[in-house]
Short mmCIF file of C-alpha atoms and ligand atoms in Angstrom, two decimals:
data_model
loop_
_atom_site.label_atom_id
_atom_site.label_comp_id
_atom_site.label_asym_id
_atom_site.label_seq_id
_atom_site.Cartn_x
_atom_site.Cartn_y
_atom_site.Cartn_z
CA MET A 1 58.06 -11.24 23.81
CA ASN A 2 56.16 -11.34 26.76
CA LEU A 3 52.33 -11.13 26.38
CA THR A 4 50.51 -11.28 29.43
CA ARG A 5 46.83 -10.44 27.56
CA ARG A 6 46.27 -13.45 24.78
CA PRO A 7 42.77 -13.55 23.61
CA ARG A 8 43.54 -15.92 21.36
CA ARG A 9 43.72 -18.56 24.38
CA LEU A 10 39.89 -18.45 24.71
CA ARG A 11 39.60 -19.11 20.43
CA ALA A 12 41.53 -22.08 20.27
CA SER A 13 39.16 -24.90 19.87
CA GLU A 14 35.53 -25.43 19.54
CA ALA A 15 35.14 -26.77 22.78
CA ILE A 16 37.02 -23.22 24.27
CA ARG A 17 35.24 -21.43 22.41
CA ARG A 18 31.32 -22.76 23.39
CA MET A 19 32.13 -22.57 26.08
CA VAL A 20 32.74 -19.26 26.05
CA ARG A 21 30.67 -18.09 23.40
CA GLU A 22 28.28 -14.86 24.77
CA ASN A 23 25.26 -15.08 22.56
CA ARG A 24 23.48 -18.26 20.80
CA ILE A 25 20.75 -18.74 18.79
CA GLN A 26 17.65 -20.94 20.09
CA VAL A 27 14.48 -22.25 18.80
CA ASP A 28 12.78 -20.68 21.23
CA ASP A 29 13.85 -17.10 19.89
CA LEU A 30 12.29 -17.71 16.78
CA ILE A 31 8.63 -16.36 15.37
CA TYR A 32 7.62 -17.42 12.12
CA PRO A 33 5.92 -15.52 9.62
CA MET A 34 3.33 -17.19 7.24
CA PHE A 35 1.19 -15.93 4.74
CA VAL A 36 -2.67 -17.39 4.31
CA MET A 37 -4.93 -16.58 1.52
CA PRO A 38 -8.59 -17.59 0.49
CA GLY A 39 -8.52 -20.60 -1.40
CA LYS A 40 -7.40 -24.71 -1.88
CA ASN A 41 -4.96 -26.56 -2.62
CA GLN A 42 -2.74 -23.52 -2.90
CA LYS A 43 0.78 -23.06 -1.94
CA VAL A 44 2.54 -20.67 -4.60
CA GLU A 45 6.06 -19.29 -3.75
CA VAL A 46 6.57 -15.77 -3.34
CA PRO A 47 9.09 -14.88 -6.26
CA SER A 48 11.24 -12.23 -4.62
CA MET A 49 11.25 -14.51 -1.43
CA PRO A 50 11.90 -18.52 -2.37
CA GLY A 51 11.41 -20.74 0.15
CA VAL A 52 8.67 -18.46 1.21
CA PHE A 53 4.61 -18.83 0.82
CA GLN A 54 1.30 -17.82 0.32
CA TYR A 55 -1.14 -21.13 1.86
CA SER A 56 -4.40 -21.67 1.06
CA LEU A 57 -5.48 -22.29 4.62
CA ASP A 58 -5.47 -26.48 3.49
CA GLU A 59 -1.87 -26.37 2.76
CA PHE A 60 -0.94 -23.90 5.51
CA VAL A 61 -2.52 -26.17 8.68
CA ALA A 62 -0.58 -29.16 6.82
CA ASP A 63 2.68 -27.09 6.58
CA LEU A 64 2.28 -26.18 11.08
CA LYS A 65 3.01 -29.34 11.18
CA GLU A 66 6.46 -28.89 10.31
CA VAL A 67 6.81 -26.02 11.93
CA VAL A 68 5.90 -27.49 15.20
CA ALA A 69 7.72 -30.44 14.55
CA LEU A 70 11.11 -28.43 14.53
CA GLY A 71 10.21 -27.05 17.88
CA ILE A 72 9.29 -23.62 16.94
CA PRO A 73 7.30 -21.69 18.93
CA ALA A 74 5.11 -18.80 17.39
CA ILE A 75 3.67 -17.64 13.99
CA LEU A 76 3.08 -14.22 12.54
CA LEU A 77 0.23 -14.77 10.46
CA PHE A 78 -0.57 -11.99 7.40
CA GLY A 79 -3.36 -12.48 5.28
CA LEU A 80 -4.45 -11.74 1.75
CA PRO A 81 -8.28 -11.39 1.86
CA GLU A 82 -10.43 -11.96 -0.82
CA SER A 83 -11.31 -8.57 -2.00
CA LYS A 84 -10.50 -5.05 -0.52
CA ASP A 85 -11.89 -1.82 -0.14
CA SER A 86 -11.70 1.70 1.44
CA GLN A 87 -11.94 0.98 4.93
CA GLY A 88 -10.30 -3.04 4.77
CA SER A 89 -13.66 -4.73 6.21
CA GLY A 90 -11.50 -7.88 5.56
CA ALA A 91 -9.13 -6.52 8.53
CA TYR A 92 -12.06 -7.16 11.20
CA HIS A 93 -14.34 -9.29 9.25
CA GLU A 94 -15.44 -12.64 11.75
CA HIS A 95 -14.50 -14.72 8.82
CA GLY A 96 -11.69 -12.89 7.55
CA ILE A 97 -9.33 -15.24 6.12
CA ILE A 98 -7.08 -14.35 9.34
CA GLN A 99 -9.74 -15.25 11.76
CA GLU A 100 -10.06 -18.32 10.08
CA ALA A 101 -6.29 -18.78 9.60
CA VAL A 102 -6.54 -18.27 13.01
CA ARG A 103 -8.96 -20.74 14.20
CA LEU A 104 -7.55 -23.54 12.32
CA ALA A 105 -4.09 -22.92 13.84
CA LYS A 106 -5.06 -22.90 17.07
CA LYS A 107 -7.67 -25.66 16.77
CA SER A 108 -4.99 -28.04 15.07
CA TYR A 109 -2.12 -27.10 17.15
CA PRO A 110 -3.40 -25.02 20.54
CA ASP A 111 0.22 -25.13 21.64
CA LEU A 112 1.83 -23.30 19.13
CA TYR A 113 1.97 -19.39 19.48
CA VAL A 114 -0.38 -17.43 17.41
CA ILE A 115 0.43 -14.29 17.04
CA THR A 116 -1.45 -11.74 14.48
CA ASP A 117 -0.01 -8.40 12.44
CA VAL A 118 -3.11 -6.26 12.89
CA CYS A 119 -2.97 -3.42 9.92
CA LEU A 120 -5.06 -2.52 7.34
CA CYS A 121 -2.71 -1.87 4.29
CA GLU A 122 -3.16 -5.56 3.23
CA TYR A 123 -7.39 -5.29 3.37
CA THR A 124 -7.60 -1.54 1.48
CA ASP A 125 -8.15 -1.13 -1.81
CA HIS A 126 -5.42 2.08 -2.35
CA GLY A 127 -2.77 -0.19 0.06
CA HIS A 128 -2.25 2.40 3.05
CA CYS A 129 -2.38 1.16 6.73
CA GLY A 130 -5.23 4.16 7.27
CA ILE A 131 -8.49 5.13 6.22
CA VAL A 132 -7.28 7.84 3.17
CA GLN A 133 -9.30 10.66 2.61
CA ASP A 134 -8.54 13.86 -0.14
CA GLY A 135 -5.04 11.75 -0.25
CA LEU A 136 -4.13 11.81 3.52
CA ILE A 137 -3.84 9.16 5.61
CA LEU A 138 -6.20 10.16 8.89
CA ASN A 139 -5.10 8.94 12.11
CA ASP A 140 -7.89 8.97 14.63
CA PRO A 141 -10.66 7.38 12.39
CA THR A 142 -7.95 4.90 11.60
CA LEU A 143 -7.95 3.54 15.96
CA ASP A 144 -11.26 2.36 16.04
CA LEU A 145 -10.96 -0.02 12.72
CA LEU A 146 -7.41 -1.06 14.38
CA SER A 147 -9.39 -1.56 17.15
CA ARG A 148 -12.12 -3.74 15.57
CA THR A 149 -9.23 -5.91 14.01
CA ALA A 150 -7.84 -6.82 17.37
CA VAL A 151 -10.70 -7.63 19.17
CA SER A 152 -11.35 -10.18 16.28
CA HIS A 153 -8.27 -11.40 16.08
CA ALA A 154 -8.41 -11.90 20.20
CA LEU A 155 -12.26 -14.05 19.36
CA ALA A 156 -11.07 -15.94 17.09
CA GLY A 157 -8.56 -16.89 19.11
CA ALA A 158 -5.32 -14.91 18.51
CA ASP A 159 -2.72 -15.69 21.82
CA MET A 160 -0.91 -11.87 20.66
CA VAL A 161 -1.61 -9.34 18.77
CA ALA A 162 0.98 -6.92 16.66
CA PRO A 163 0.22 -3.86 15.07
CA SER A 164 2.45 -2.47 12.96
CA ASP A 165 0.45 0.38 10.83
CA MET A 166 2.47 3.30 12.71
CA MET A 167 -0.71 5.42 13.54
CA ASP A 168 -0.24 7.42 16.76
CA GLY A 169 -2.29 5.80 19.74
CA ARG A 170 -3.05 2.78 18.25
CA VAL A 171 -2.10 0.91 21.14
CA ALA A 172 -3.72 2.24 23.74
CA ALA A 173 -6.88 2.14 21.28
CA ILE A 174 -6.53 -1.57 20.92
CA ARG A 175 -5.15 -2.15 24.75
CA ALA A 176 -8.95 -0.38 25.59
CA ALA A 177 -10.88 -2.65 22.88
CA LEU A 178 -9.21 -5.57 23.84
CA ASP A 179 -9.81 -5.10 27.78
CA GLN A 180 -13.77 -4.25 27.22
CA ALA A 181 -14.10 -6.91 25.07
CA GLY A 182 -12.83 -9.57 27.91
CA PHE A 183 -9.64 -10.01 26.76
CA GLU A 184 -6.99 -8.10 28.96
CA HIS A 185 -4.88 -10.95 29.26
CA ILE A 186 -3.82 -10.55 25.44
CA PRO A 187 -0.85 -9.47 24.94
CA ILE A 188 0.48 -6.84 22.45
CA MET A 189 3.89 -6.58 20.61
CA ALA A 190 3.83 -3.28 19.27
CA TYR A 191 6.02 -2.56 16.11
CA SER A 192 7.19 0.60 18.03
CA ALA A 193 10.26 1.72 16.19
CA LYS A 194 9.25 0.80 12.15
CA PHE A 195 11.52 2.92 9.52
CA ALA A 196 10.02 3.58 6.49
CA SER A 197 12.26 0.95 4.97
CA GLY A 198 13.02 -0.19 1.02
CA PHE A 199 13.64 -3.59 2.51
CA TYR A 200 10.06 -3.84 2.65
CA GLY A 201 9.82 -4.75 -0.85
CA PRO A 202 9.49 -8.42 -1.23
CA PHE A 203 6.85 -7.96 1.78
CA ARG A 204 4.43 -5.97 -0.64
CA ASP A 205 4.85 -8.76 -3.01
CA ALA A 206 3.93 -11.38 -0.84
CA ALA A 207 0.81 -9.70 0.86
CA GLY A 208 -0.34 -7.61 -2.14
CA SER A 209 -0.20 -4.50 -0.39
CA THR A 210 1.74 -1.83 -1.95
CA PRO A 211 0.34 1.64 -1.54
CA GLN A 212 -1.46 2.37 -5.03
CA PHE A 213 -0.40 6.29 -4.65
CA GLY A 214 2.42 8.07 -2.36
CA ASP A 215 4.27 5.96 -0.21
CA ARG A 216 4.17 5.15 3.72
CA ARG A 217 6.49 7.76 4.97
CA THR A 218 4.02 9.69 7.05
CA TYR A 219 3.50 7.33 9.62
CA GLN A 220 6.35 4.65 9.07
CA MET A 221 9.91 6.62 10.31
CA ASP A 222 11.90 8.44 8.69
CA PRO A 223 15.57 5.87 8.70
CA PRO A 224 17.94 8.97 9.94
CA ASN A 225 16.11 9.26 13.90
CA GLY A 226 16.91 7.15 16.86
CA ASN A 227 15.54 9.65 19.22
CA GLU A 228 12.50 9.43 17.59
CA ALA A 229 12.38 5.92 17.99
CA MET A 230 12.87 6.40 21.41
CA LEU A 231 10.03 8.84 21.47
CA GLU A 232 7.61 6.28 19.93
CA THR A 233 8.95 3.31 21.92
CA ALA A 234 8.39 5.57 25.52
CA LEU A 235 4.51 6.03 24.14
CA ASP A 236 3.45 2.53 23.08
CA MET A 237 5.23 1.64 26.35
CA GLU A 238 3.13 3.59 28.08
CA GLU A 239 0.36 3.11 26.05
CA GLY A 240 0.34 -0.51 27.07
CA ALA A 241 2.91 -2.55 24.64
CA ASP A 242 4.00 -6.20 26.19
CA LEU A 243 6.61 -6.82 23.84
CA VAL A 244 7.96 -4.23 21.16
CA ILE A 245 9.67 -4.61 17.54
CA VAL A 246 12.18 -2.64 15.72
CA LYS A 247 12.16 -3.22 12.18
CA PRO A 248 13.62 -3.52 9.93
CA ALA A 249 16.96 -5.45 12.12
CA LEU A 250 19.83 -5.37 10.02
CA SER A 251 20.53 -1.64 9.59
CA TYR A 252 19.08 -0.70 12.88
CA GLY A 253 20.83 -2.80 15.51
CA ASP A 254 21.37 0.49 17.21
CA ILE A 255 18.06 0.69 17.72
CA ILE A 256 17.49 -2.40 19.08
CA TYR A 257 20.72 -1.58 21.56
CA ARG A 258 19.25 1.46 22.78
CA THR A 259 15.61 0.26 23.20
CA LYS A 260 16.92 -2.89 25.09
CA GLU A 261 19.16 -0.55 27.42
CA ARG A 262 16.62 1.98 27.90
CA PHE A 263 13.00 -0.27 28.53
CA GLY A 264 14.68 -3.53 29.41
CA VAL A 265 11.23 -5.12 27.87
CA PRO A 266 11.45 -8.04 25.56
CA VAL A 267 12.62 -6.94 22.70
CA ALA A 268 11.75 -8.71 18.87
CA ALA A 269 13.64 -7.86 15.96
CA TYR A 270 12.26 -8.28 12.42
CA ASN A 271 14.31 -9.57 9.78
CA VAL A 272 12.46 -8.10 7.08
CA SER A 273 11.81 -9.18 3.54
CA GLY A 274 14.27 -7.66 1.69
CA GLU A 275 16.73 -8.66 4.23
CA TYR A 276 15.54 -12.35 3.35
CA ALA A 277 15.43 -11.91 -0.46
CA MET A 278 19.26 -10.31 -0.51
CA VAL A 279 20.89 -13.48 1.65
CA LYS A 280 18.76 -15.53 -0.88
CA ALA A 281 19.88 -13.94 -4.41
CA ALA A 282 22.88 -14.16 -3.38
CA ALA A 283 22.73 -17.90 -1.76
CA LEU A 284 21.50 -18.94 -5.04
CA GLN A 285 24.47 -17.66 -7.14
CA GLY A 286 26.83 -19.59 -4.81
CA TRP A 287 28.38 -16.13 -3.78
CA ILE A 288 27.94 -16.72 0.11
CA ASP A 289 27.85 -19.11 2.67
CA GLU A 290 23.38 -19.34 3.27
CA GLN A 291 23.53 -20.82 6.53
CA ARG A 292 26.58 -19.00 7.62
CA VAL A 293 25.90 -15.94 7.07
CA VAL A 294 22.07 -15.51 8.76
CA MET A 295 23.57 -17.43 11.45
CA GLU A 296 25.90 -14.53 12.00
CA ALA A 297 22.97 -12.24 11.03
CA LEU A 298 20.51 -13.25 13.86
CA VAL A 299 23.32 -13.60 16.70
CA GLY A 300 24.13 -9.98 15.67
CA MET A 301 20.15 -9.15 16.31
CA LYS A 302 20.63 -11.00 19.82
CA ARG A 303 24.33 -8.95 20.46
CA ALA A 304 22.02 -5.95 19.97
CA GLY A 305 19.82 -6.86 22.27
CA ALA A 306 17.45 -9.03 20.86
CA ASP A 307 15.34 -11.38 22.91
CA LEU A 308 12.91 -12.80 20.00
CA ILE A 309 13.67 -12.91 15.90
CA ILE A 310 10.86 -12.51 13.36
CA THR A 311 12.28 -14.28 10.14
CA TYR A 312 11.42 -15.98 7.40
CA HIS A 313 14.90 -17.97 7.83
CA ALA A 314 12.73 -19.77 10.55
CA LEU A 315 12.38 -23.42 9.51
CA ASP A 316 16.18 -23.31 8.28
CA VAL A 317 17.27 -22.13 11.51
CA ALA A 318 15.55 -24.33 13.03
CA ARG A 319 16.55 -27.30 11.22
CA TRP A 320 20.22 -26.45 11.64
CA LEU A 321 19.94 -26.12 15.09
CA LYS A 322 19.00 -29.41 15.47
C1 PBG B 1 2.27 -4.36 7.40
C2 PBG B 1 3.60 -4.61 7.40
C3 PBG B 1 4.64 -4.63 6.47
C4 PBG B 1 5.60 -5.80 7.16
C5 PBG B 1 5.21 -5.83 8.11
N1 PBG B 1 3.88 -5.55 8.28
C6 PBG B 1 4.56 -3.63 5.34
C7 PBG B 1 4.84 -2.54 5.25
O1 PBG B 1 4.59 -1.80 6.08
O2 PBG B 1 4.91 -1.61 3.81
C8 PBG B 1 7.01 -6.20 6.60
C9 PBG B 1 7.51 -7.10 6.54
C10 PBG B 1 8.64 -7.32 6.06
O3 PBG B 1 9.22 -6.42 5.06
O4 PBG B 1 9.09 -8.36 5.81
N2 PBG B 1 1.91 -2.86 7.57
#
C-alpha cells in the first residue's frame, strides 16, 4: 500500500482542522429577526418558536441590550399592529409599531444596524402582502403603499429596508420613493428569491399574518423553479437592490450558490421560522445536539455562498462563538 494522497493527514487534530477550515460562522454574519407589538410589559414566547418572543416596546429595548452586548451587528424588525385594515395602513403610519420601534432602537443603540421588513401582510385584515380586489392580489396599486412604508421606516431612522412582498417592480418603486424623500443613502436588501414555502408556518403565528383566504402562490415563487429565481434576482438588481435574500435557506442551497456565482453581490440566507422550529423541537426531545446541528446548518449556508445569515438562532450562535 503506497498512498501519496491522504486527505486524512489534514484532519488529524483540531489544530490542523482549524488551520485548513474553509468557512466559518462569525458574529458579523448574523442578523437577528425580532417581533414588536403594542402594549407594556409584554414578552410573549411564540409557541411554535421556543426562545423567540413578541415584545412590547419596553421589553424590546430591554432585550436589545443583550443583542448589542453579544456583538450582533443587525436586527430585522417585524411588527404586529394595533389594528388591521384592507389597506394595511398600520404599515406606513408615522407612529406605527415599527416606526416607534425603530426610533427607540436607534435612540438607545445608535450603532445597532436596524433593518425593517417592508410588507403589508402583518397589517392587512386579509393577511395578503398586497391590495386585494375580487379575490385577486393587485400588483401596481400595492407598490405605492410599499413605497410609503419604506419611506416611513427611513424617516423613523431605519438603516436599511427589506421588501418581502414579492410584487413585481417593488424595488424600483421603493428606490425612487426613497431617493425622492432624500434617502438615496439607504440600501435595499430585497427578498429576491422568496419561495412560497411551508417553512413559513411558525412565522405566521409569530406575526399574525396568515392569509385569510387562499395562499401566497400567486406572488411568491414556486419551489421547483431555480431559473425563475435568477430572473427575479436579475430584475431586483436592475431595479436597484444592494443586497439580495434567498429564502428559505436550507432547501435552497442551490439558489444561494447560483445567486452568489452569478451576481457577486452580498447574499443573505434567511434561515426561516420552520427551519428554526424543526431544530428546536428535535433538540427539546433530546433527539439532536442543537449546537452542533445549528452550526452545521449555518456553515452550510456560508459554504453555498451566503455572506449574511438571518436567523432566530442568532443569540445562541453569538453565545456559542464567545
Ligand atoms: C412577510 C414575511 C414572511 C416572512 C418574512 N417576511 C412571511 C410570509 O411570506 O408568509 C417569513 C419568515 C420566516 O418564516 O421566518 N411577507
